[in-house]
mmCIF file of C-alpha atoms in Angstrom:
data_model
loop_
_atom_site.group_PDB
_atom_site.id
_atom_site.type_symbol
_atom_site.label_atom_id
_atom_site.label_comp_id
_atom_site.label_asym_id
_atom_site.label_seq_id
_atom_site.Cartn_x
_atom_site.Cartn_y
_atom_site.Cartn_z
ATOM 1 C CA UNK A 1174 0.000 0.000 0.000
ATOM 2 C CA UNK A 1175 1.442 3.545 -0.874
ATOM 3 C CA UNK A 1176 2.869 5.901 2.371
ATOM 4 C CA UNK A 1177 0.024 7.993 1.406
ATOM 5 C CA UNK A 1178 -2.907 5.668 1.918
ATOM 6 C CA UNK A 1179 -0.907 4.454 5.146
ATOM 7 C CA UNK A 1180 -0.991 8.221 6.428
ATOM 8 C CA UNK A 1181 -4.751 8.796 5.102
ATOM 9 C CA UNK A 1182 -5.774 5.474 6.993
ATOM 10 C CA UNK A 1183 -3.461 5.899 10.254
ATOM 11 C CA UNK A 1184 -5.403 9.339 10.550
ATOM 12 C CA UNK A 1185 -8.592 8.056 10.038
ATOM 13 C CA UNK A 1186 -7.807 5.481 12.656
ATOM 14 C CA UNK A 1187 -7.157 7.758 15.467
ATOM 15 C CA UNK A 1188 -10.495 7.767 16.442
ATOM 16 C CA UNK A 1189 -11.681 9.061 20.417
ATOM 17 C CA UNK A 1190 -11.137 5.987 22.646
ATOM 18 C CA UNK A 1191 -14.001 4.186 24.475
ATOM 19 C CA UNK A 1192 -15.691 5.926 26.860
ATOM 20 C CA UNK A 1193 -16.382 4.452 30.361
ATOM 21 C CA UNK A 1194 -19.183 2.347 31.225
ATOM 22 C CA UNK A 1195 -19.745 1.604 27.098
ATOM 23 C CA UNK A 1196 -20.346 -1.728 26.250
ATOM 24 C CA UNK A 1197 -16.998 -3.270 25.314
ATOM 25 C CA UNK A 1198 -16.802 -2.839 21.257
ATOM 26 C CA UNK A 1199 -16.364 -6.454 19.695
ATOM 27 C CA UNK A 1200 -17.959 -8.797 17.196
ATOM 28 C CA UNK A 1201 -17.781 -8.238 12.628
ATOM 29 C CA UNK A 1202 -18.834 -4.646 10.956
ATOM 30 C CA UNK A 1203 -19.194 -5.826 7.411
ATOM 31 C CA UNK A 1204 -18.459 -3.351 5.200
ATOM 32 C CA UNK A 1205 -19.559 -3.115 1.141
ATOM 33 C CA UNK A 1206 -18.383 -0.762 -1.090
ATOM 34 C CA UNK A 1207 -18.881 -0.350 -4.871
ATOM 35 C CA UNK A 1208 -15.342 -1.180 -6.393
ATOM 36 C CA UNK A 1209 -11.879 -0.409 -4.590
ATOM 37 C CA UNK A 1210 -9.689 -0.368 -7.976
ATOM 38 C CA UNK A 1211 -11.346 2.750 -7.990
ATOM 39 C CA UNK A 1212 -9.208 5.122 -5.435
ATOM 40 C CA UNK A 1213 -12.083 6.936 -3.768
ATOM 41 C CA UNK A 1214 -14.204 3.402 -3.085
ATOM 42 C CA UNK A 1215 -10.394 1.793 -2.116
ATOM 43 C CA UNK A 1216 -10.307 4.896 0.518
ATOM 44 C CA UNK A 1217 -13.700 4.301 2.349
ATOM 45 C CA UNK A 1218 -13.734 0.730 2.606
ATOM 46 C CA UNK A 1219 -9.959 1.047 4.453
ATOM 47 C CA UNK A 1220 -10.828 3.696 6.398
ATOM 48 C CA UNK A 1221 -13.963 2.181 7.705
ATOM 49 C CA UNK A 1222 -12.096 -0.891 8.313
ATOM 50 C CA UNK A 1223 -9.194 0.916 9.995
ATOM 51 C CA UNK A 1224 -11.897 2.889 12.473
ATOM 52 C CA UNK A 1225 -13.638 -0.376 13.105
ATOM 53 C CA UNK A 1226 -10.742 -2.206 14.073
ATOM 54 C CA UNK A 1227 -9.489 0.910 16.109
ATOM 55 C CA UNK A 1228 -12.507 1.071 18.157
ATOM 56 C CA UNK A 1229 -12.214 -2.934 19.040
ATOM 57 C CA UNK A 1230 -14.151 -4.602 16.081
ATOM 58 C CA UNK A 1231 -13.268 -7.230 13.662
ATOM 59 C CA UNK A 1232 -14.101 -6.003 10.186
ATOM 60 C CA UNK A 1233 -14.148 -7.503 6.434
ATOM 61 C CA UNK A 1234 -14.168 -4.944 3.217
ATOM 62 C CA UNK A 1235 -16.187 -6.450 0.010
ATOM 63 C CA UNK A 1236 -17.364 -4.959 -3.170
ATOM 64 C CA UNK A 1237 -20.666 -5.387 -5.441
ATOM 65 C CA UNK A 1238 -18.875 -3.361 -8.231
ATOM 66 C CA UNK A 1239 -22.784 -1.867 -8.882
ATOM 67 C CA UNK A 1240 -24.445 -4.900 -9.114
ATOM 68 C CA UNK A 1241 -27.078 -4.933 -7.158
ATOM 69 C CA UNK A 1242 -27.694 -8.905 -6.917
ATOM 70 C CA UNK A 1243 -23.864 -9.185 -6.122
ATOM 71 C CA UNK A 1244 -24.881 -6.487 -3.283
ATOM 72 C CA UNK A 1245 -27.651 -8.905 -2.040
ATOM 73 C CA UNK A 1246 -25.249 -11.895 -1.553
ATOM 74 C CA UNK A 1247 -23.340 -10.077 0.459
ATOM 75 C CA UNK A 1248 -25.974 -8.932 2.483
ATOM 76 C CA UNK A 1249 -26.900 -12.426 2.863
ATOM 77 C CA UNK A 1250 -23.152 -13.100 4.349
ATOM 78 C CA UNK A 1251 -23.027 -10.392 6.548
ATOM 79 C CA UNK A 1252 -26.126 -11.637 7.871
ATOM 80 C CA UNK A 1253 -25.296 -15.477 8.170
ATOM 81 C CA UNK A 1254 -21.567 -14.167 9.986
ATOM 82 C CA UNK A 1255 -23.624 -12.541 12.097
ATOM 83 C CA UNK A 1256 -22.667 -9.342 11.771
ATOM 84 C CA UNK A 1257 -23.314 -5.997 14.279
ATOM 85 C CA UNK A 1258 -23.603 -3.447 11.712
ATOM 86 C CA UNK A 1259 -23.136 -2.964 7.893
ATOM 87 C CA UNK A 1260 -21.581 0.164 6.490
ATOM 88 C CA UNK A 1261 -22.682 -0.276 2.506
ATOM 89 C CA UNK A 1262 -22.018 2.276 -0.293
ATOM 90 C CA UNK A 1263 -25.712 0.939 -2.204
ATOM 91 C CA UNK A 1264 -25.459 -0.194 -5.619
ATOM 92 C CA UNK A 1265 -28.739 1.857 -6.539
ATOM 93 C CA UNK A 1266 -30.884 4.152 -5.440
ATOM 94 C CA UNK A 1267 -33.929 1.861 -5.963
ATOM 95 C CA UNK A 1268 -32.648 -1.356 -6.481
ATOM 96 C CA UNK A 1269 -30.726 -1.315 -2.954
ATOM 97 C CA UNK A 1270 -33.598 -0.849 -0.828
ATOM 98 C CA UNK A 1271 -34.365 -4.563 -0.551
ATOM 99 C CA UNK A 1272 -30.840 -5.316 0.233
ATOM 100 C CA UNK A 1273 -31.450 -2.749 3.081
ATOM 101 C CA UNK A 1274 -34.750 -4.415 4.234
ATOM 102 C CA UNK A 1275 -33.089 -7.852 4.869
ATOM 103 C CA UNK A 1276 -30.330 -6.637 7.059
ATOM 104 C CA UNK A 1277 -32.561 -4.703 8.914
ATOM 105 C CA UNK A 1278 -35.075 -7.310 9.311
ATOM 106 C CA UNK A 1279 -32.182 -9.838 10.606
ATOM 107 C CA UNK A 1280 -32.044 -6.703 13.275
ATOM 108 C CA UNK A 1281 -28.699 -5.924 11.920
ATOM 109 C CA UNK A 1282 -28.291 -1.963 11.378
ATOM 110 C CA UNK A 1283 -27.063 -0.324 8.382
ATOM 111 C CA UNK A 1284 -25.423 2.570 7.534
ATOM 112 C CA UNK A 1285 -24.657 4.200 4.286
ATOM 113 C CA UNK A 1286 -22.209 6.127 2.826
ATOM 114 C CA UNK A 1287 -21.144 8.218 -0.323
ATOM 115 C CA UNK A 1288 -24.466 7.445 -1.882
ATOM 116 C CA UNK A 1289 -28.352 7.582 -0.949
ATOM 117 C CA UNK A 1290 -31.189 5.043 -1.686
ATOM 118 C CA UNK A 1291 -34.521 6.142 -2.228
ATOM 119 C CA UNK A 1292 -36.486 5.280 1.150
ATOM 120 C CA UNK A 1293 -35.876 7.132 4.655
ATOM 121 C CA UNK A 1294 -36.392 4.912 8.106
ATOM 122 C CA UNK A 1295 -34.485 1.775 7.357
ATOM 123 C CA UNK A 1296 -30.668 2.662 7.740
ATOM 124 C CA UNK A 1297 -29.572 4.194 10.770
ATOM 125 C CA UNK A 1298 -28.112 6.832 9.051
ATOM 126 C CA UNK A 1299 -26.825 8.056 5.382
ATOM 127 C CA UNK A 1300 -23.617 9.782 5.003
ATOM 128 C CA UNK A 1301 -22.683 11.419 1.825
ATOM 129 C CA UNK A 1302 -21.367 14.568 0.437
ATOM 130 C CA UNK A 1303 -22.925 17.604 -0.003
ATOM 131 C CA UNK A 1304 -23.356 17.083 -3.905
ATOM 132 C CA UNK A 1305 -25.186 19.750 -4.919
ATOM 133 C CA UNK A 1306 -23.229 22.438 -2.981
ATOM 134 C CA UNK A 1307 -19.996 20.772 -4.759
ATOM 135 C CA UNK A 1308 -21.345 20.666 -8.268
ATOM 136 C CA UNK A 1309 -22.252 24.242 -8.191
ATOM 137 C CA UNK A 1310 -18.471 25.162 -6.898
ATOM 138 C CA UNK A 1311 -17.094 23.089 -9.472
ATOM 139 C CA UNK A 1312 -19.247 24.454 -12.135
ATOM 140 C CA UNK A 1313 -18.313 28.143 -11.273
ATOM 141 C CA UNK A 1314 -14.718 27.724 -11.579
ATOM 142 C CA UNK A 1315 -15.588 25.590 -14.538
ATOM 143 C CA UNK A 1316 -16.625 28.954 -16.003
ATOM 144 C CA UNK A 1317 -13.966 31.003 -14.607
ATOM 145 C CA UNK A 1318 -11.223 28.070 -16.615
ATOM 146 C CA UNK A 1319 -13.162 28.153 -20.051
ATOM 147 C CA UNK A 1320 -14.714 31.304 -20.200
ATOM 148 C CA UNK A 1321 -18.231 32.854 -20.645
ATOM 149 C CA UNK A 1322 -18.991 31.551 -24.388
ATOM 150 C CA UNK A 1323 -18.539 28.522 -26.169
ATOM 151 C CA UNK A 1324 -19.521 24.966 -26.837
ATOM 152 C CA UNK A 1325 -19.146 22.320 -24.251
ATOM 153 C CA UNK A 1326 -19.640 18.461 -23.505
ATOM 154 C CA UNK A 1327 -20.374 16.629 -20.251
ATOM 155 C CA UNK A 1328 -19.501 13.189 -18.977
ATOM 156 C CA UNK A 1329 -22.161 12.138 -16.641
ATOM 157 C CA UNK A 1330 -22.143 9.238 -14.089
ATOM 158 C CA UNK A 1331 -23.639 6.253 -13.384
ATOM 159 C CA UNK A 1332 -27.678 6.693 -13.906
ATOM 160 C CA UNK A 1333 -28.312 4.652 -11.155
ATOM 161 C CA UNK A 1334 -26.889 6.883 -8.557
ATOM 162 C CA UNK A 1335 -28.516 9.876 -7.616
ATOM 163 C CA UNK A 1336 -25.601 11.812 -7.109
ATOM 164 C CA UNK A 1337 -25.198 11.502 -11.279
ATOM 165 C CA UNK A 1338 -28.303 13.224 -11.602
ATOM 166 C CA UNK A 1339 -27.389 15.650 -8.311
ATOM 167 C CA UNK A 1340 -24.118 16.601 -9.892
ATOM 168 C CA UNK A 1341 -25.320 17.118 -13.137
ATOM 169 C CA UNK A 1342 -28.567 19.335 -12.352
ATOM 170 C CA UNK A 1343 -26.067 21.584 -10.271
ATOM 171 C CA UNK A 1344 -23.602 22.124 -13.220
ATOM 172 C CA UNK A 1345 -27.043 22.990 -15.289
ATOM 173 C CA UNK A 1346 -28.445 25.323 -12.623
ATOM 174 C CA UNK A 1347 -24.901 27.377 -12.816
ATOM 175 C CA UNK A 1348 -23.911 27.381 -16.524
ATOM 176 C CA UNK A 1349 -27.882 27.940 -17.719
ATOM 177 C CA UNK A 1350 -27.027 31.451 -16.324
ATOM 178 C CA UNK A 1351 -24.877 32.293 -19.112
ATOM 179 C CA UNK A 1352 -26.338 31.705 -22.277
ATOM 180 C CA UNK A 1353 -23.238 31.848 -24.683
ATOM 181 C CA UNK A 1354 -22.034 28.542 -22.884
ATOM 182 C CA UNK A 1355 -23.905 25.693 -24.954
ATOM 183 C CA UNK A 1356 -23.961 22.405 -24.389
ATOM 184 C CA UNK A 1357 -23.529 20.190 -27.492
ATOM 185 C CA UNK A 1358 -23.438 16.616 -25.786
ATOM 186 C CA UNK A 1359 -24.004 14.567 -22.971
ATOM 187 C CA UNK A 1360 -22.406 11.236 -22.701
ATOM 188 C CA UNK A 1361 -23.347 8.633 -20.067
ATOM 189 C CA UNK A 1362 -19.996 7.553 -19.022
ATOM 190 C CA UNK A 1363 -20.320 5.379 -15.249
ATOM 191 C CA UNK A 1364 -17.980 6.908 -13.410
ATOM 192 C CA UNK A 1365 -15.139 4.989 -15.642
ATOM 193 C CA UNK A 1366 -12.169 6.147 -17.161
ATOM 194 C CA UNK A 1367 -12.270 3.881 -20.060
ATOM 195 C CA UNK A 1368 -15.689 4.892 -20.842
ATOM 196 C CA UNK A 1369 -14.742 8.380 -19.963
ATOM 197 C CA UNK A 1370 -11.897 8.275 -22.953
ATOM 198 C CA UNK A 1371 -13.932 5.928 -25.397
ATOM 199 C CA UNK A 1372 -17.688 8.786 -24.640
ATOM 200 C CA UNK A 1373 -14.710 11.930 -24.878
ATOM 201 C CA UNK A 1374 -13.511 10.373 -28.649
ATOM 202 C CA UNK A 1375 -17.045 10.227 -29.921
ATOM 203 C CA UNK A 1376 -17.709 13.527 -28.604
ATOM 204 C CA UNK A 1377 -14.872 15.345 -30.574
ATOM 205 C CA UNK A 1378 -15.675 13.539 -33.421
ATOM 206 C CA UNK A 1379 -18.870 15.224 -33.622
ATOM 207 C CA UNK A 1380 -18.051 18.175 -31.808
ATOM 208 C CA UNK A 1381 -14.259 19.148 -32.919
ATOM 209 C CA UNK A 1382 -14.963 22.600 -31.714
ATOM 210 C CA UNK A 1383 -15.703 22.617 -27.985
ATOM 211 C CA UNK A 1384 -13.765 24.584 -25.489
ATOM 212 C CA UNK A 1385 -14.664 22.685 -22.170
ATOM 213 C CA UNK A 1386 -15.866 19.192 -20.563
ATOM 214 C CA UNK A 1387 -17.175 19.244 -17.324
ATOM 215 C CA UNK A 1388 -16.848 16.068 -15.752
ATOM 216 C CA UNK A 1389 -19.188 13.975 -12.532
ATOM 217 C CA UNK A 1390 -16.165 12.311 -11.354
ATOM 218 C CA UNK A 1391 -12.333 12.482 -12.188
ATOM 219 C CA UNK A 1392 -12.244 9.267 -13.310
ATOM 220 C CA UNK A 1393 -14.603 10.227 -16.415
ATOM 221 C CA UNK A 1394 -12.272 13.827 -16.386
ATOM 222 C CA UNK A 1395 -9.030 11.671 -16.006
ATOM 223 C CA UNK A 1396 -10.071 9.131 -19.489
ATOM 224 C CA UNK A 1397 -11.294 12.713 -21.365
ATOM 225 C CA UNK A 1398 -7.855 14.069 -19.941
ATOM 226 C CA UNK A 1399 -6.233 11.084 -22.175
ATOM 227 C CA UNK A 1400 -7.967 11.227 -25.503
ATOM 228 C CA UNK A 1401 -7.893 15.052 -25.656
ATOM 229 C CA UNK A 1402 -3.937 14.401 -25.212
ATOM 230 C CA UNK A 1403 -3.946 12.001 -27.901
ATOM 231 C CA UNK A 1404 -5.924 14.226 -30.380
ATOM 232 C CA UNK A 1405 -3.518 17.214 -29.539
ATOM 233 C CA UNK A 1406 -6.004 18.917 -28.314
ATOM 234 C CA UNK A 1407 -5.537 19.072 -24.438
ATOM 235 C CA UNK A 1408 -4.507 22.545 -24.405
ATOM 236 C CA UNK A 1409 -7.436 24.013 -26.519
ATOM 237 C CA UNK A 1410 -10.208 22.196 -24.299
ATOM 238 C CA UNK A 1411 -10.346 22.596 -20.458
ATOM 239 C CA UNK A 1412 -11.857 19.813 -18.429
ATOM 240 C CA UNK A 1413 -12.792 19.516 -14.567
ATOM 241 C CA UNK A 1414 -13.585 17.060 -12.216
ATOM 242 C CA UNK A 1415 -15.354 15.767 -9.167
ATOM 243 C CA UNK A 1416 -13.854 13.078 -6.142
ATOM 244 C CA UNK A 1417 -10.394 14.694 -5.099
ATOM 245 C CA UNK A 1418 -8.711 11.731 -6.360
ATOM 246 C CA UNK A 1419 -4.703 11.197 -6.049
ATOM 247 C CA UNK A 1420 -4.838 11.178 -9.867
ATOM 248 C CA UNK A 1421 -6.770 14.147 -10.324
ATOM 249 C CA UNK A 1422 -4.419 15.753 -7.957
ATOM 250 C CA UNK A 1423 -1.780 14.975 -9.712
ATOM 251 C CA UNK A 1424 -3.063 16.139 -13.256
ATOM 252 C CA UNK A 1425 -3.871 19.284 -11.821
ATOM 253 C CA UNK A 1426 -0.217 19.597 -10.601
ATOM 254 C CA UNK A 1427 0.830 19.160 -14.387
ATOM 255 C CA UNK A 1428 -1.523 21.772 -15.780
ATOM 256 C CA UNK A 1429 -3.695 18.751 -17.708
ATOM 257 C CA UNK A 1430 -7.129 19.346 -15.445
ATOM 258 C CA UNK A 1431 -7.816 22.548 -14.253
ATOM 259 C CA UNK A 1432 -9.376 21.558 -10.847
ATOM 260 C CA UNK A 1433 -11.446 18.768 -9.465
ATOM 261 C CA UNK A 1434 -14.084 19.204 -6.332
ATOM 262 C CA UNK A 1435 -13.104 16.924 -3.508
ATOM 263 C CA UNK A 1436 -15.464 15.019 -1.410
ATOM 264 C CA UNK A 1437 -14.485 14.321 1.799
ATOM 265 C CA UNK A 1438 -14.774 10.374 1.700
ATOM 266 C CA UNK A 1439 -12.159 10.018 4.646
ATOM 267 C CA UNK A 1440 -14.293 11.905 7.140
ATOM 268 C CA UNK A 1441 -17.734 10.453 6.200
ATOM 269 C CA UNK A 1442 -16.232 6.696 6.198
ATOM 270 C CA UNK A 1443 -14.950 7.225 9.537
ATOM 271 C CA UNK A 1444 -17.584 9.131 10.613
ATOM 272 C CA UNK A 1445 -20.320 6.171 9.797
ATOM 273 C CA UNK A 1446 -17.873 3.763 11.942
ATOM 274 C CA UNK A 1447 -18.333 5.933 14.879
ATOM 275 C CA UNK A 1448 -21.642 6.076 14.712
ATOM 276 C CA UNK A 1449 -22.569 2.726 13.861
ATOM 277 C CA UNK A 1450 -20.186 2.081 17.403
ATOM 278 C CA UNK A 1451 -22.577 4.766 19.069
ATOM 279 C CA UNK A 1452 -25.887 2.371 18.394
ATOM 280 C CA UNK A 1453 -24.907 -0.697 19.285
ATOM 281 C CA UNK A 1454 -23.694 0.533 22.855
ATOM 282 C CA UNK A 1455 -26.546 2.932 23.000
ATOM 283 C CA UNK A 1456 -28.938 2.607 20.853
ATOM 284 C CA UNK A 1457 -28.681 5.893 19.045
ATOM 285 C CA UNK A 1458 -26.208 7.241 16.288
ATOM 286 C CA UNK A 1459 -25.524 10.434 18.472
ATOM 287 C CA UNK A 1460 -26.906 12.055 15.321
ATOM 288 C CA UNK A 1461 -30.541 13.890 15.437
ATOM 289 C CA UNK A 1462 -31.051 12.824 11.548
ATOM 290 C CA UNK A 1463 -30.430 10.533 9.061
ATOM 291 C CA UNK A 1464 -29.466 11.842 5.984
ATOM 292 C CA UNK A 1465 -26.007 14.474 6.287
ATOM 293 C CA UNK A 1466 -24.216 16.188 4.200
ATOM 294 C CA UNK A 1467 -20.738 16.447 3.987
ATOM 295 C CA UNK A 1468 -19.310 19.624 2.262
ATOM 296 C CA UNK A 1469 -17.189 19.342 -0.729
ATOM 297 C CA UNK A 1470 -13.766 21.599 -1.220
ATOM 298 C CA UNK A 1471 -12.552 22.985 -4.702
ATOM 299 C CA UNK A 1472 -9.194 21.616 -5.197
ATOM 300 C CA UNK A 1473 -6.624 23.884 -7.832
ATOM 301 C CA UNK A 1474 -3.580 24.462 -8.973
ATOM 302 C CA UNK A 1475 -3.478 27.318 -5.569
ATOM 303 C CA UNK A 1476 -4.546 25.034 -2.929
ATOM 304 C CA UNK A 1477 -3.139 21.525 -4.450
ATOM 305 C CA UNK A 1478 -0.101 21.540 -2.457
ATOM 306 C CA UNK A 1479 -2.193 21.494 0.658
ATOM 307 C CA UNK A 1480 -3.751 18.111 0.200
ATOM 308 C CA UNK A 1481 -1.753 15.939 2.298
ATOM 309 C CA UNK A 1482 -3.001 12.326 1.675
ATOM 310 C CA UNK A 1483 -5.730 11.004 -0.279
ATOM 311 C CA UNK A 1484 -8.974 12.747 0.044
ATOM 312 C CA UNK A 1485 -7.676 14.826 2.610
ATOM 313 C CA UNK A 1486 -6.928 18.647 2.517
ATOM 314 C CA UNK A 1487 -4.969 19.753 4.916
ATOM 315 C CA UNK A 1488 -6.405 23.242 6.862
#
C-alpha cells in the first residue's frame, strides 16, 4: 500500500477511545463498497475498516462493483456471519432498498455512505457529500477556466446513482445562467475512465470545436484528460472534475485538469464507523437525523499543495 494511503488510513484510525461504562466494542462490521480499484471506493472501505478495528471490532471490506444482486449476496453473508452493523455504499438508489430491508429485518443496522437510496427509516443513518453544494463550486470555476462563451460536452455518471443526476442538475443550474455557454453533448460515461476516454472520442468527433468538458467524477475527467492528449487537443479544451482523487491531484499539478471538487470520503467513512459504534452501545447514532451532508472543497492548482493524503486537505 502507498505511504500515502498508510498516512490517510493511520489518521482516520485515530479515532476518540471508548468511553467508560460503554459496552466493550467487539464482534464483525461488514463493510460493502462499490469497487476499490477505484481510489475513492479503495479509501472508504480502508478507512472504515481501519476505524472499526481501532474502536475494538473485527471487520471484512467487500465490493458489489454496482451490481445490485452481487450487493444482495453479500448482504446475505453479513447476515449469516452474524454481523453488528453494515456500512454499505448501495449499488442503486432503488434497487438497494431490498438489500437494506433484509439486514434490517435480521435486526442488523445499516449505515450508508457516499451514496443515498430512495427510502428514509431503514438505515440508521446516510452519510454522503454535499453534492449539490460541490457541483455548483465546481461548475463556477468551470466557467472562470473556459470562459463565458462557447460549446461544451459533459460526462455524466452512473444513472443509477442519484448523485449523477445531483451533480449534473447543479452544473445545469450554474452554466444555464450564461447563455453563450452551450452544451452540445451529454455522454453517459459510469464513473469509468475507459468509458470516460472511449464517450470523450465520440464527442470530438462530432463536436471538434468545444472549449470545455465538465466532468461527474475524475475518473470520467481523467479518461477525457487522455484522448484530448492524444488528439492534440488538451490545451485548446479545459476539463474539470469531481472526487479529489490522487490522480486528479496529480493532473492538476501538471496543468492537464484545471481543478477537481473533492469530497471528503475520509471523514464520512470514519464518521459512519463511529456512529454505527454509538448504536450498538446505545442505541442511538448520536446524530438527530439521518441523511447528512458532507461539504465538498474545490481543489486547484493554488490550494493543491495542501492536500496531504488522499482525500484529505490539509487546513
Amino acid at each position: 500500500m502507498p505511504n500515502a494511503f498508510r498516512r490517510v488510513l493511520l489518521a482516520a484510525a485515530a479515532v476518540t477511545p471508548m468511553m467508560a461504562g460503554y459496552a466493550y466494542a467487539d464482534g464483525l462490521i461488514s463493510i460493502i463498497v462499490t469497487d476499490p480499484a477505484n481510489p475513492y471506493w479503495f479509501t472508504e472501505g480502508e478507512v472504515a475498516k481501519a476505524t472499526a478495528e481501532k474502536l475494538g471490532y473485527t471487520a471484512n471490506v467487500a465490493a458489489h462493483k454496482g451490481d445490485t444482486n452481487t450487493e444482495s449476496t453479500l448482504i446475505d453473508t453479513a447476515i449469516t456471519n452474524k454481523s453488528v452493523a453494515i456500512i454499505l455504499d448501495p449499488a442503486n438508489a432503488d434497487g438497494s432498498v431490498g438489500a437494506v430491508k433484509k439486514a434490517v429485518a435480521a435486526n442488523i443496522p445499516v449505515f450508508l455512505v457516499n451514496a443515498e437510496i430512495n427510502q428514509e427509516g431503514l438505515a440508521k443513518a446516510q452519510l454522503v457529500s454535499n453534492n449539490a453544494q460541490g457541483a455548483a463550486v465546481g461548475a463556477q470555476q468551470w466557467v472562470q477556466m473556459v470562459g463565458e462563451s462557447g460549446n461544451y460536452v459533459e460526462l455524466f455518471g452512473n444513472p443509477a446513482d442519484n448523485n449523477a443526476a445531483t451533480r449534473s442538475n447543479g452544473y445545469e443550474t450554474v452554466l444555464t445562467q450564461y447563455p453563450d455557454l452551450i452544451k452540445v453533448g451529454r455522454e453517459v460515461a459510469n464513473w469509468d475512465r475507459a468509458q470516460g476516454y472511449k464517450k470523450m472520442q465520440s464527442l470530438l468527433q462530432a463536436h471538434p470545436d468545444i472549449i470545455g468538458v465538465i466532468s461527474g467524477n475524475d475518473e470520467m475527467a481523467l479518461g477525457a484528460v487522455a484522448a484530448l492528449k492524444e488528439a492534440g487537443k488538451l490545451d485548446q479544451v479545459k476539463v474539470g472534475g469531481f472526487d479529489g482523487s490522487p490522480d486528479a491531484v496529480a493532473a492538476i499539478k501538471a496543468g492537464e485538469l484545471q481543478y477537481t471538487v473533492l469530497q471528503p470520503v475520509a471523514t464520512f467513512s470514519q464518521k459512519a464507523v463511529e456512529q454505527a459504534d454509538n448504536f450498538i452501545k446505545t442505541g442511538k447514532t448520536g446524530v438527530d437525523t439521518e441523511k447528512q451532508l458532507y461539504d465538498c472543497f474545490l481543489i486547484t492548482k493554488d490550494n493543491v499543495d495542501k492536500m496531504t493524503s488522499p482525500f484529505v486537505l490539509s487546513e
